[in-house]
Amino acid sequence: MNDLIQQTAKYLVAARHVVALTGAGISVESGIPPFRGEGGLWEKYDPMEFAHINSFMKNPEKVWKIFMGDMKKVLLAAKPNDAHLGLARLEQLGILKTVITQNVDGLHQMAGNTDVIEFHGNFAWLRCLQCDKRFKTVEVDLSEAPPKCTCGGIFRPECVFFGEMIPPIALTRSQEESSQCDVMLVVGTSALVQPAAFMPVLAQQSGATVIEINPEPTPLTGRISKFLVAGKAGQIMNEILSEVNSLIQSQKQ
Ligand code: NAD
Ligand code: ZN
């Protein structure tokens, strides 16, 4: 058994208020490509270009074609993996309070977490740029780029593009949770996109133990996080959960 897995489980079981911050990496094992890293969309497109609000407003057709080619199929068909399910199980055990996610895939809610702060919105809803009506993405005909509302207006996804503000409620709640938690699990984020990447800093400055799960080090590693449990989120979460369960069992005896 990896010593860092054991340490993580001990921190979790002893904690009073655990928060998880997740990024695109947690959904990789569900088949959704991240932006950066191996197999990331960055290898094909520059997200600063296709995921920037100015590019979308200038050329929604081009941006929608990228979404449709690469993101739509996976985003709409993806299922939670062991890492999402592990976080949901930690909530059921009364250990995890809140998930702050940068993802737009809705997989934490599907896994069963009940308090999910969506920092960058959600792909499950589309909004018409002309009449402002909202529609469920699955109920919209996405065969044409850009998809259009019955009023003729162009749809945008309810995700936060680069260059847009984080929804104020999501930002305020994330800051509160980050400064109140005593353990923060940072799973599958490159910690390069601000202000999400500041949440672990806030947690650490407020006295929390920050633990990273990621196959690769990030700018937080060795500086903000206590340690990095290196590996894929699904497998690592399974190992952590089994250790948490045995700690809980031994406490009962
Ligand atoms: P990122 O794409 O910048 O980085 C992904 C990180 O995940 C990397 O550090 C990588 O090492 C790690 N990773 C790769 N495979 C992993 C695995 N199996 N287990 C654990 N970690 C793994 O992701 P980011 O930091 O979230 O920033 C990208 C932004 O793009 C986000 O803010 C998000 O809004 C958006 N995005 C969302 C999705 C989604 O909803 N699933 C997908 C792509 C991008
Ligand atoms: Zn409309």
PDB file of C-alpha atoms in Angstrom, residues 53 56-57 60 64 67 120-138 140 142 146-161 164-165 167:
ATOM      1  CA  ILE A  53     -15.736  34.668 -25.524  1.00  0.00           C
ATOM      2  CA  PHE A  56     -17.273  32.839 -29.902  1.00  0.00           C
ATOM      3  CA  MET A  57     -18.951  36.192 -30.492  1.00  0.00           C
ATOM      4  CA  PRO A  60     -19.957  31.187 -33.258  1.00  0.00           C
ATOM      5  CA  TRP A  64     -19.704  25.377 -32.295  1.00  0.00           C
ATOM      6  CA  PHE A  67     -17.685  21.686 -29.722  1.00  0.00           C
ATOM      7  CA  HIS A 120     -17.308  27.450 -15.072  1.00  0.00           C
ATOM      8  CA  GLY A 121     -21.017  26.774 -15.596  1.00  0.00           C
ATOM      9  CA  ASN A 122     -22.447  23.710 -17.274  1.00  0.00           C
ATOM     10  CA  PHE A 123     -22.840  22.334 -20.780  1.00  0.00           C
ATOM     11  CA  ALA A 124     -26.232  20.854 -19.891  1.00  0.00           C
ATOM     12  CA  TRP A 125     -27.995  24.140 -20.708  1.00  0.00           C
ATOM     13  CA  LEU A 126     -27.956  26.464 -23.699  1.00  0.00           C
ATOM     14  CA  ARG A 127     -29.082  30.084 -23.746  1.00  0.00           C
ATOM     15  CA  CYS A 128     -30.334  32.091 -26.731  1.00  0.00           C
ATOM     16  CA  LEU A 129     -28.252  35.202 -27.370  1.00  0.00           C
ATOM     17  CA  GLN A 130     -31.321  36.978 -28.770  1.00  0.00           C
ATOM     18  CA  CYS A 131     -34.311  36.179 -26.511  1.00  0.00           C
ATOM     19  CA  ASP A 132     -32.336  34.874 -23.498  1.00  0.00           C
ATOM     20  CA  LYS A 133     -34.455  31.696 -23.159  1.00  0.00           C
ATOM     21  CA  ARG A 134     -32.752  28.621 -21.704  1.00  0.00           C
ATOM     22  CA  PHE A 135     -33.036  25.114 -23.141  1.00  0.00           C
ATOM     23  CA  LYS A 136     -31.689  21.740 -22.067  1.00  0.00           C
ATOM     24  CA  THR A 137     -28.815  20.842 -24.407  1.00  0.00           C
ATOM     25  CA  VAL A 138     -30.178  17.311 -24.965  1.00  0.00           C
ATOM     26  CA  VAL A 140     -31.851  21.011 -28.833  1.00  0.00           C
ATOM     27  CA  LEU A 142     -27.295  20.163 -32.518  1.00  0.00           C
ATOM     28  CA  PRO A 146     -24.406  27.153 -34.707  1.00  0.00           C
ATOM     29  CA  PRO A 147     -27.610  25.662 -33.238  1.00  0.00           C
ATOM     30  CA  LYS A 148     -30.497  28.152 -33.312  1.00  0.00           C
ATOM     31  CA  CYS A 149     -33.433  28.998 -31.075  1.00  0.00           C
ATOM     32  CA  THR A 150     -37.011  29.047 -32.369  1.00  0.00           C
ATOM     33  CA  CYS A 151     -36.691  32.877 -32.467  1.00  0.00           C
ATOM     34  CA  GLY A 152     -33.760  32.553 -34.901  1.00  0.00           C
ATOM     35  CA  GLY A 153     -31.144  33.617 -32.332  1.00  0.00           C
ATOM     36  CA  ILE A 154     -27.886  31.717 -31.849  1.00  0.00           C
ATOM     37  CA  PHE A 155     -27.426  29.476 -28.803  1.00  0.00           C
ATOM     38  CA  ARG A 156     -24.470  29.667 -26.483  1.00  0.00           C
ATOM     39  CA  PRO A 157     -23.634  27.031 -23.888  1.00  0.00           C
ATOM     40  CA  GLU A 158     -24.014  28.137 -20.268  1.00  0.00           C
ATOM     41  CA  CYS A 159     -20.308  27.617 -19.727  1.00  0.00           C
ATOM     42  CA  VAL A 160     -17.955  30.374 -18.696  1.00  0.00           C
ATOM     43  CA  PHE A 161     -15.659  31.133 -21.631  1.00  0.00           C
ATOM     44  CA  GLU A 164     -15.818  35.994 -18.953  1.00  0.00           C
ATOM     45  CA  MET A 165     -16.505  36.493 -15.269  1.00  0.00           C
ATOM     46  CA  PRO A 167     -20.593  33.565 -11.705  1.00  0.00           C
TER      47      PRO A 167
END
